[in-house]
């Protein structure tokens, strides 16, 4: 009888709601790599859809360093990167996945 009571009590627990929580945010990351070093530590004007922000270019060998990535919303976005003189270096529609680091290689 005790075994049956124990089985019934443990079976009831399976239908209780369980709160699940993810530890990762729903954002992507952008990394601006200067292929030949011309834009290393230079300010870049970056537009993701209609949102403008300033970023710094880095050398390819510094691409794994923390602090050089910029957060961006996930999904499909129009990405435009310009140098300080206003010349367009990169212009493309990109898809950003959650927690993805998208490397933008600059000329």
mmCIF file of N, CA and C in Angstrom:
data_model
loop_
_atom_site.group_PDB
_atom_site.id
_atom_site.type_symbol
_atom_site.label_atom_id
_atom_site.label_comp_id
_atom_site.label_asym_id
_atom_site.label_seq_id
_atom_site.Cartn_x
_atom_site.Cartn_y
_atom_site.Cartn_z
ATOM 1 N N UNK A 1 0.820 -1.200 0.000
ATOM 2 C CA UNK A 1 0.000 0.000 0.000
ATOM 3 C C UNK A 1 0.866 1.267 0.000
ATOM 4 N N UNK A 2 1.970 1.225 0.747
ATOM 5 C CA UNK A 2 2.881 2.375 0.804
ATOM 6 C C UNK A 2 3.516 2.627 -0.555
ATOM 7 N N UNK A 3 3.814 1.578 -1.295
ATOM 8 C CA UNK A 3 4.398 1.723 -2.634
ATOM 9 C C UNK A 3 3.419 2.410 -3.576
ATOM 10 N N UNK A 4 2.161 2.047 -3.508
ATOM 11 C CA UNK A 4 1.140 2.642 -4.370
ATOM 12 C C UNK A 4 0.977 4.122 -4.042
ATOM 13 N N UNK A 5 0.971 4.468 -2.770
ATOM 14 C CA UNK A 5 0.843 5.869 -2.359
ATOM 15 C C UNK A 5 2.045 6.677 -2.843
ATOM 16 N N UNK A 6 3.238 6.127 -2.752
ATOM 17 C CA UNK A 6 4.439 6.815 -3.201
ATOM 18 C C UNK A 6 4.410 7.038 -4.707
ATOM 19 N N UNK A 7 3.951 6.060 -5.458
ATOM 20 C CA UNK A 7 3.862 6.184 -6.914
ATOM 21 C C UNK A 7 2.838 7.235 -7.315
ATOM 22 N N UNK A 8 1.722 7.289 -6.619
ATOM 23 C CA UNK A 8 0.695 8.278 -6.935
ATOM 24 C C UNK A 8 1.173 9.691 -6.641
ATOM 25 N N UNK A 9 1.878 9.879 -5.530
ATOM 26 C CA UNK A 9 2.376 11.205 -5.181
ATOM 27 C C UNK A 9 3.448 11.680 -6.149
ATOM 28 N N UNK A 10 4.315 10.782 -6.562
ATOM 29 C CA UNK A 10 5.363 11.188 -7.500
ATOM 30 C C UNK A 10 4.795 11.441 -8.891
ATOM 31 N N UNK A 11 3.732 10.758 -9.265
ATOM 32 C CA UNK A 11 3.114 10.941 -10.578
ATOM 33 C C UNK A 11 2.425 12.291 -10.679
ATOM 34 N N UNK A 12 1.904 12.816 -9.604
ATOM 35 C CA UNK A 12 1.216 14.101 -9.610
ATOM 36 C C UNK A 12 2.175 15.242 -9.929
ATOM 37 N N UNK A 13 3.399 15.090 -9.582
ATOM 38 C CA UNK A 13 4.379 16.151 -9.756
ATOM 39 C C UNK A 13 4.691 16.426 -11.223
ATOM 40 N N UNK A 14 4.485 15.465 -12.078
ATOM 41 C CA UNK A 14 4.812 15.626 -13.499
ATOM 42 C C UNK A 14 3.961 16.691 -14.177
ATOM 43 N N UNK A 15 2.815 17.020 -13.630
ATOM 44 C CA UNK A 15 1.922 17.986 -14.265
ATOM 45 C C UNK A 15 2.035 19.386 -13.681
ATOM 46 N N UNK A 16 2.985 19.594 -12.798
ATOM 47 C CA UNK A 16 3.158 20.918 -12.215
ATOM 48 C C UNK A 16 3.930 21.794 -13.195
ATOM 49 N N UNK A 17 3.617 23.083 -13.291
ATOM 50 C CA UNK A 17 4.336 23.948 -14.228
ATOM 51 C C UNK A 17 5.804 24.119 -13.803
ATOM 52 N N UNK A 18 6.648 24.188 -14.807
ATOM 53 C CA UNK A 18 8.078 24.346 -14.563
ATOM 54 C C UNK A 18 8.531 25.610 -15.273
ATOM 55 N N UNK A 19 9.203 26.474 -14.565
ATOM 56 C CA UNK A 19 9.727 27.701 -15.164
ATOM 57 C C UNK A 19 11.063 27.392 -15.819
ATOM 58 N N UNK A 20 11.182 27.755 -17.092
ATOM 59 C CA UNK A 20 12.435 27.556 -17.800
ATOM 60 C C UNK A 20 13.015 28.915 -18.125
ATOM 61 N N UNK A 21 14.323 28.988 -18.025
ATOM 62 C CA UNK A 21 14.973 30.262 -18.254
ATOM 63 C C UNK A 21 16.228 30.025 -19.076
ATOM 64 N N UNK A 22 16.419 30.820 -20.074
ATOM 65 C CA UNK A 22 17.612 30.703 -20.909
ATOM 66 C C UNK A 22 18.657 31.678 -20.390
ATOM 67 N N UNK A 23 19.895 31.278 -20.422
ATOM 68 C CA UNK A 23 20.965 32.125 -19.918
ATOM 69 C C UNK A 23 21.536 33.062 -20.960
ATOM 70 N N UNK A 24 21.130 32.931 -22.221
ATOM 71 C CA UNK A 24 21.703 33.745 -23.284
ATOM 72 C C UNK A 24 20.672 34.714 -23.833
ATOM 73 N N UNK A 25 21.123 35.941 -24.111
ATOM 74 C CA UNK A 25 20.246 36.953 -24.670
ATOM 75 C C UNK A 25 20.016 36.694 -26.155
ATOM 76 N N UNK A 26 18.935 37.234 -26.669
ATOM 77 C CA UNK A 26 18.591 37.086 -28.079
ATOM 78 C C UNK A 26 19.203 38.247 -28.868
ATOM 79 N N UNK A 27 20.533 38.279 -28.919
ATOM 80 C CA UNK A 27 21.257 39.305 -29.666
ATOM 81 C C UNK A 27 22.356 38.638 -30.486
ATOM 82 N N UNK A 28 22.823 39.369 -31.488
ATOM 83 C CA UNK A 28 23.960 38.945 -32.296
ATOM 84 C C UNK A 28 25.080 39.951 -32.065
ATOM 85 N N UNK A 29 26.242 39.655 -32.603
ATOM 86 C CA UNK A 29 27.403 40.523 -32.411
ATOM 87 C C UNK A 29 28.040 40.828 -33.756
ATOM 88 N N UNK A 30 28.509 42.063 -33.913
ATOM 89 C CA UNK A 30 29.192 42.491 -35.130
ATOM 90 C C UNK A 30 30.649 42.767 -34.798
ATOM 91 N N UNK A 31 31.530 42.366 -35.707
ATOM 92 C CA UNK A 31 32.965 42.540 -35.551
ATOM 93 C C UNK A 31 33.488 43.128 -36.855
ATOM 94 N N UNK A 32 34.161 44.274 -36.786
ATOM 95 C CA UNK A 32 34.624 44.978 -37.978
ATOM 96 C C UNK A 32 36.130 44.799 -38.117
ATOM 97 N N UNK A 33 36.537 43.973 -39.080
ATOM 98 C CA UNK A 33 37.933 43.607 -39.250
ATOM 99 C C UNK A 33 38.504 44.324 -40.470
ATOM 100 N N UNK A 34 39.598 45.044 -40.250
ATOM 101 C CA UNK A 34 40.301 45.732 -41.319
ATOM 102 C C UNK A 34 41.277 44.754 -41.965
ATOM 103 N N UNK A 35 41.009 44.397 -43.215
ATOM 104 C CA UNK A 35 41.784 43.370 -43.896
ATOM 105 C C UNK A 35 43.259 43.747 -44.025
ATOM 106 N N UNK A 36 43.546 44.989 -44.392
ATOM 107 C CA UNK A 36 44.930 45.405 -44.567
ATOM 108 C C UNK A 36 45.414 46.344 -43.454
ATOM 109 N N UNK A 37 44.603 46.540 -42.437
ATOM 110 C CA UNK A 37 45.005 47.361 -41.294
ATOM 111 C C UNK A 37 44.731 48.843 -41.431
ATOM 112 N N UNK A 38 44.171 49.290 -42.561
ATOM 113 C CA UNK A 38 43.917 50.718 -42.774
ATOM 114 C C UNK A 38 42.902 51.295 -41.787
ATOM 115 N N UNK A 39 41.982 50.473 -41.296
ATOM 116 C CA UNK A 39 40.928 50.972 -40.407
ATOM 117 C C UNK A 39 41.098 50.506 -38.965
ATOM 118 N N UNK A 40 42.297 50.016 -38.640
ATOM 119 C CA UNK A 40 42.580 49.585 -37.267
ATOM 120 C C UNK A 40 42.512 50.786 -36.331
ATOM 121 N N UNK A 41 41.664 50.673 -35.311
ATOM 122 C CA UNK A 41 41.434 51.733 -34.310
ATOM 123 C C UNK A 41 40.924 53.035 -34.913
ATOM 124 N N UNK A 42 40.295 52.947 -36.085
ATOM 125 C CA UNK A 42 39.669 54.110 -36.720
ATOM 126 C C UNK A 42 38.172 54.037 -36.495
ATOM 127 N N UNK A 43 37.557 55.200 -36.326
ATOM 128 C CA UNK A 43 36.108 55.242 -36.123
ATOM 129 C C UNK A 43 35.375 54.954 -37.425
ATOM 130 N N UNK A 44 34.337 54.148 -37.300
ATOM 131 C CA UNK A 44 33.488 53.794 -38.426
ATOM 132 C C UNK A 44 32.053 54.154 -38.081
ATOM 133 N N UNK A 45 31.312 54.659 -39.036
ATOM 134 C CA UNK A 45 29.880 54.921 -38.849
ATOM 135 C C UNK A 45 29.131 53.684 -39.336
ATOM 136 N N UNK A 46 28.392 53.070 -38.438
ATOM 137 C CA UNK A 46 27.680 51.839 -38.750
ATOM 138 C C UNK A 46 26.181 52.098 -38.641
ATOM 139 N N UNK A 47 25.451 51.701 -39.672
ATOM 140 C CA UNK A 47 23.998 51.818 -39.667
ATOM 141 C C UNK A 47 23.405 50.425 -39.808
ATOM 142 N N UNK A 48 22.598 50.036 -38.823
ATOM 143 C CA UNK A 48 21.842 48.788 -38.877
ATOM 144 C C UNK A 48 20.392 49.203 -39.032
ATOM 145 N N UNK A 49 19.839 48.982 -40.217
ATOM 146 C CA UNK A 49 18.536 49.523 -40.612
ATOM 147 C C UNK A 49 18.605 51.038 -40.479
ATOM 148 N N UNK A 50 17.914 51.637 -39.542
ATOM 149 C CA UNK A 50 17.966 53.100 -39.386
ATOM 150 C C UNK A 50 18.703 53.525 -38.120
ATOM 151 N N UNK A 51 19.327 52.596 -37.412
ATOM 152 C CA UNK A 51 20.031 52.893 -36.170
ATOM 153 C C UNK A 51 21.516 53.116 -36.458
ATOM 154 N N UNK A 52 22.012 54.303 -36.123
ATOM 155 C CA UNK A 52 23.399 54.673 -36.379
ATOM 156 C C UNK A 52 24.207 54.582 -35.088
ATOM 157 N N UNK A 53 25.419 54.014 -35.167
ATOM 158 C CA UNK A 53 26.341 54.018 -34.036
ATOM 159 C C UNK A 53 27.771 54.056 -34.553
ATOM 160 N N UNK A 54 28.701 54.354 -33.669
ATOM 161 C CA UNK A 54 30.114 54.424 -34.017
ATOM 162 C C UNK A 54 30.825 53.189 -33.495
ATOM 163 N N UNK A 55 31.691 52.628 -34.322
ATOM 164 C CA UNK A 55 32.460 51.444 -33.940
ATOM 165 C C UNK A 55 33.919 51.669 -34.333
ATOM 166 N N UNK A 56 34.787 50.826 -33.812
ATOM 167 C CA UNK A 56 36.202 50.872 -34.165
ATOM 168 C C UNK A 56 36.565 49.628 -34.957
ATOM 169 N N UNK A 57 37.359 49.815 -35.990
ATOM 170 C CA UNK A 57 37.866 48.688 -36.756
ATOM 171 C C UNK A 57 39.043 48.065 -36.019
ATOM 172 N N UNK A 58 39.278 46.789 -36.265
ATOM 173 C CA UNK A 58 40.402 46.089 -35.638
ATOM 174 C C UNK A 58 41.174 45.296 -36.689
ATOM 175 N N UNK A 59 42.396 44.908 -36.349
ATOM 176 C CA UNK A 59 43.191 44.044 -37.222
ATOM 177 C C UNK A 59 42.675 42.618 -37.115
ATOM 178 N N UNK A 60 42.936 41.834 -38.134
ATOM 179 C CA UNK A 60 42.466 40.449 -38.162
ATOM 180 C C UNK A 60 43.044 39.646 -37.000
ATOM 181 N N UNK A 61 44.292 39.898 -36.625
ATOM 182 C CA UNK A 61 44.905 39.129 -35.540
ATOM 183 C C UNK A 61 44.316 39.464 -34.169
ATOM 184 N N UNK A 62 43.609 40.587 -34.063
ATOM 185 C CA UNK A 62 42.964 40.982 -32.808
ATOM 186 C C UNK A 62 41.494 40.587 -32.760
ATOM 187 N N UNK A 63 41.021 39.836 -33.742
ATOM 188 C CA UNK A 63 39.592 39.535 -33.875
ATOM 189 C C UNK A 63 39.034 38.712 -32.719
ATOM 190 N N UNK A 64 39.851 37.980 -31.995
ATOM 191 C CA UNK A 64 39.360 37.161 -30.880
ATOM 192 C C UNK A 64 39.378 37.899 -29.549
ATOM 193 N N UNK A 65 39.829 39.119 -29.539
ATOM 194 C CA UNK A 65 39.931 39.887 -28.304
ATOM 195 C C UNK A 65 38.571 40.387 -27.845
ATOM 196 N N UNK A 66 38.354 40.362 -26.540
ATOM 197 C CA UNK A 66 37.087 40.871 -25.992
ATOM 198 C C UNK A 66 37.029 42.389 -26.114
ATOM 199 N N UNK A 67 35.817 42.898 -26.177
ATOM 200 C CA UNK A 67 35.630 44.343 -26.210
ATOM 201 C C UNK A 67 35.585 44.920 -27.605
ATOM 202 N N UNK A 68 35.774 44.095 -28.624
ATOM 203 C CA UNK A 68 35.775 44.614 -29.985
ATOM 204 C C UNK A 68 34.500 44.243 -30.748
ATOM 205 N N UNK A 69 33.554 43.612 -30.072
ATOM 206 C CA UNK A 69 32.301 43.218 -30.704
ATOM 207 C C UNK A 69 31.179 44.163 -30.284
ATOM 208 N N UNK A 70 30.247 44.372 -31.194
ATOM 209 C CA UNK A 70 29.118 45.275 -30.943
ATOM 210 C C UNK A 70 27.816 44.492 -31.075
ATOM 211 N N UNK A 71 26.893 44.704 -30.142
ATOM 212 C CA UNK A 71 25.628 43.967 -30.171
ATOM 213 C C UNK A 71 24.706 44.522 -31.249
ATOM 214 N N UNK A 72 23.906 43.630 -31.796
ATOM 215 C CA UNK A 72 22.927 43.995 -32.819
ATOM 216 C C UNK A 72 21.717 43.082 -32.658
ATOM 217 N N UNK A 73 20.552 43.535 -33.078
ATOM 218 C CA UNK A 73 19.362 42.682 -32.978
ATOM 219 C C UNK A 73 19.441 41.525 -33.974
ATOM 220 N N UNK A 74 18.799 40.435 -33.641
ATOM 221 C CA UNK A 74 18.779 39.289 -34.545
ATOM 222 C C UNK A 74 17.796 39.531 -35.689
ATOM 223 N N UNK A 75 17.945 38.761 -36.754
ATOM 224 C CA UNK A 75 17.055 38.881 -37.899
ATOM 225 C C UNK A 75 17.780 39.427 -39.115
ATOM 226 N N UNK A 76 17.000 39.788 -40.139
ATOM 227 C CA UNK A 76 17.560 40.331 -41.377
ATOM 228 C C UNK A 76 17.611 41.843 -41.284
ATOM 229 N N UNK A 77 18.785 42.404 -41.570
ATOM 230 C CA UNK A 77 18.990 43.854 -41.457
ATOM 231 C C UNK A 77 19.840 44.369 -42.605
ATOM 232 N N UNK A 78 19.641 45.637 -42.939
ATOM 233 C CA UNK A 78 20.506 46.318 -43.906
ATOM 234 C C UNK A 78 21.651 46.920 -43.110
ATOM 235 N N UNK A 79 22.871 46.533 -43.443
ATOM 236 C CA UNK A 79 24.066 46.972 -42.713
ATOM 237 C C UNK A 79 24.924 47.828 -43.632
ATOM 238 N N UNK A 80 25.233 49.051 -43.184
ATOM 239 C CA UNK A 80 26.078 49.973 -43.946
ATOM 240 C C UNK A 80 27.206 50.440 -43.038
ATOM 241 N N UNK A 81 28.447 50.342 -43.532
ATOM 242 C CA UNK A 81 29.622 50.788 -42.783
ATOM 243 C C UNK A 81 30.332 51.845 -43.616
ATOM 244 N N UNK A 82 30.589 53.007 -43.000
ATOM 245 C CA UNK A 82 31.288 54.104 -43.688
ATOM 246 C C UNK A 82 32.502 54.519 -42.875
ATOM 247 N N UNK A 83 33.523 55.031 -43.568
ATOM 248 C CA UNK A 83 34.704 55.544 -42.864
ATOM 249 C C UNK A 83 34.452 56.989 -42.434
ATOM 250 N N UNK A 84 35.449 57.618 -41.836
ATOM 251 C CA UNK A 84 35.295 58.978 -41.298
ATOM 252 C C UNK A 84 35.006 60.004 -42.396
ATOM 253 N N UNK A 85 35.468 59.737 -43.614
ATOM 254 C CA UNK A 85 35.238 60.659 -44.729
ATOM 255 C C UNK A 85 33.867 60.461 -45.370
ATOM 256 N N UNK A 86 33.136 59.438 -44.938
ATOM 257 C CA UNK A 86 31.803 59.181 -45.464
ATOM 258 C C UNK A 86 31.770 58.199 -46.625
ATOM 259 N N UNK A 87 32.907 57.591 -46.962
ATOM 260 C CA UNK A 87 32.960 56.601 -48.044
ATOM 261 C C UNK A 87 32.367 55.283 -47.561
ATOM 262 N N UNK A 88 31.497 54.696 -48.335
ATOM 263 C CA UNK A 88 30.868 53.428 -47.970
ATOM 264 C C UNK A 88 31.874 52.296 -48.172
ATOM 265 N N UNK A 89 32.138 51.560 -47.086
ATOM 266 C CA UNK A 89 33.070 50.438 -47.117
ATOM 267 C C UNK A 89 32.344 49.108 -47.249
ATOM 268 N N UNK A 90 31.114 49.055 -46.755
ATOM 269 C CA UNK A 90 30.348 47.808 -46.741
ATOM 270 C C UNK A 90 28.878 48.171 -46.762
ATOM 271 N N UNK A 91 28.126 47.536 -47.622
ATOM 272 C CA UNK A 91 26.688 47.762 -47.702
ATOM 273 C C UNK A 91 26.044 46.462 -48.171
ATOM 274 N N UNK A 92 25.309 45.836 -47.268
ATOM 275 C CA UNK A 92 24.741 44.536 -47.597
ATOM 276 C C UNK A 92 23.604 44.198 -46.643
ATOM 277 N N UNK A 93 22.651 43.424 -47.126
ATOM 278 C CA UNK A 93 21.594 42.896 -46.274
ATOM 279 C C UNK A 93 22.141 41.618 -45.638
ATOM 280 N N UNK A 94 22.087 41.552 -44.310
ATOM 281 C CA UNK A 94 22.656 40.409 -43.591
ATOM 282 C C UNK A 94 21.613 39.792 -42.675
ATOM 283 N N UNK A 95 21.778 38.500 -42.418
ATOM 284 C CA UNK A 95 20.945 37.810 -41.444
ATOM 285 C C UNK A 95 21.800 37.509 -40.231
ATOM 286 N N UNK A 96 21.337 37.928 -39.054
ATOM 287 C CA UNK A 96 22.070 37.732 -37.806
ATOM 288 C C UNK A 96 21.315 36.759 -36.915
ATOM 289 N N UNK A 97 21.985 35.669 -36.555
ATOM 290 C CA UNK A 97 21.405 34.664 -35.667
ATOM 291 C C UNK A 97 21.730 34.998 -34.227
ATOM 292 N N UNK A 98 20.947 34.459 -33.314
ATOM 293 C CA UNK A 98 21.171 34.673 -31.890
ATOM 294 C C UNK A 98 22.544 34.155 -31.476
ATOM 295 N N UNK A 99 23.300 34.988 -30.775
ATOM 296 C CA UNK A 99 24.634 34.688 -30.247
ATOM 297 C C UNK A 99 25.694 34.496 -31.337
ATOM 298 N N UNK A 100 25.381 34.837 -32.584
ATOM 299 C CA UNK A 100 26.339 34.731 -33.677
ATOM 300 C C UNK A 100 27.265 35.941 -33.671
ATOM 301 N N UNK A 101 28.542 35.723 -33.982
ATOM 302 C CA UNK A 101 29.477 36.822 -34.186
ATOM 303 C C UNK A 101 29.675 36.942 -35.700
ATOM 304 N N UNK A 102 29.118 38.002 -36.266
ATOM 305 C CA UNK A 102 29.216 38.235 -37.710
ATOM 306 C C UNK A 102 30.437 39.102 -37.961
ATOM 307 N N UNK A 103 31.418 38.554 -38.688
ATOM 308 C CA UNK A 103 32.631 39.290 -39.009
ATOM 309 C C UNK A 103 32.425 40.048 -40.310
ATOM 310 N N UNK A 104 32.579 41.364 -40.233
ATOM 311 C CA UNK A 104 32.469 42.221 -41.420
ATOM 312 C C UNK A 104 33.890 42.570 -41.813
ATOM 313 N N UNK A 105 34.322 42.043 -42.959
ATOM 314 C CA UNK A 105 35.679 42.300 -43.434
ATOM 315 C C UNK A 105 35.679 43.552 -44.284
ATOM 316 N N UNK A 106 36.472 44.530 -43.868
ATOM 317 C CA UNK A 106 36.557 45.804 -44.568
ATOM 318 C C UNK A 106 37.722 45.767 -45.543
ATOM 319 N N UNK A 107 37.611 46.484 -46.676
ATOM 320 C CA UNK A 107 38.692 46.478 -47.677
ATOM 321 C C UNK A 107 39.957 47.153 -47.154
#
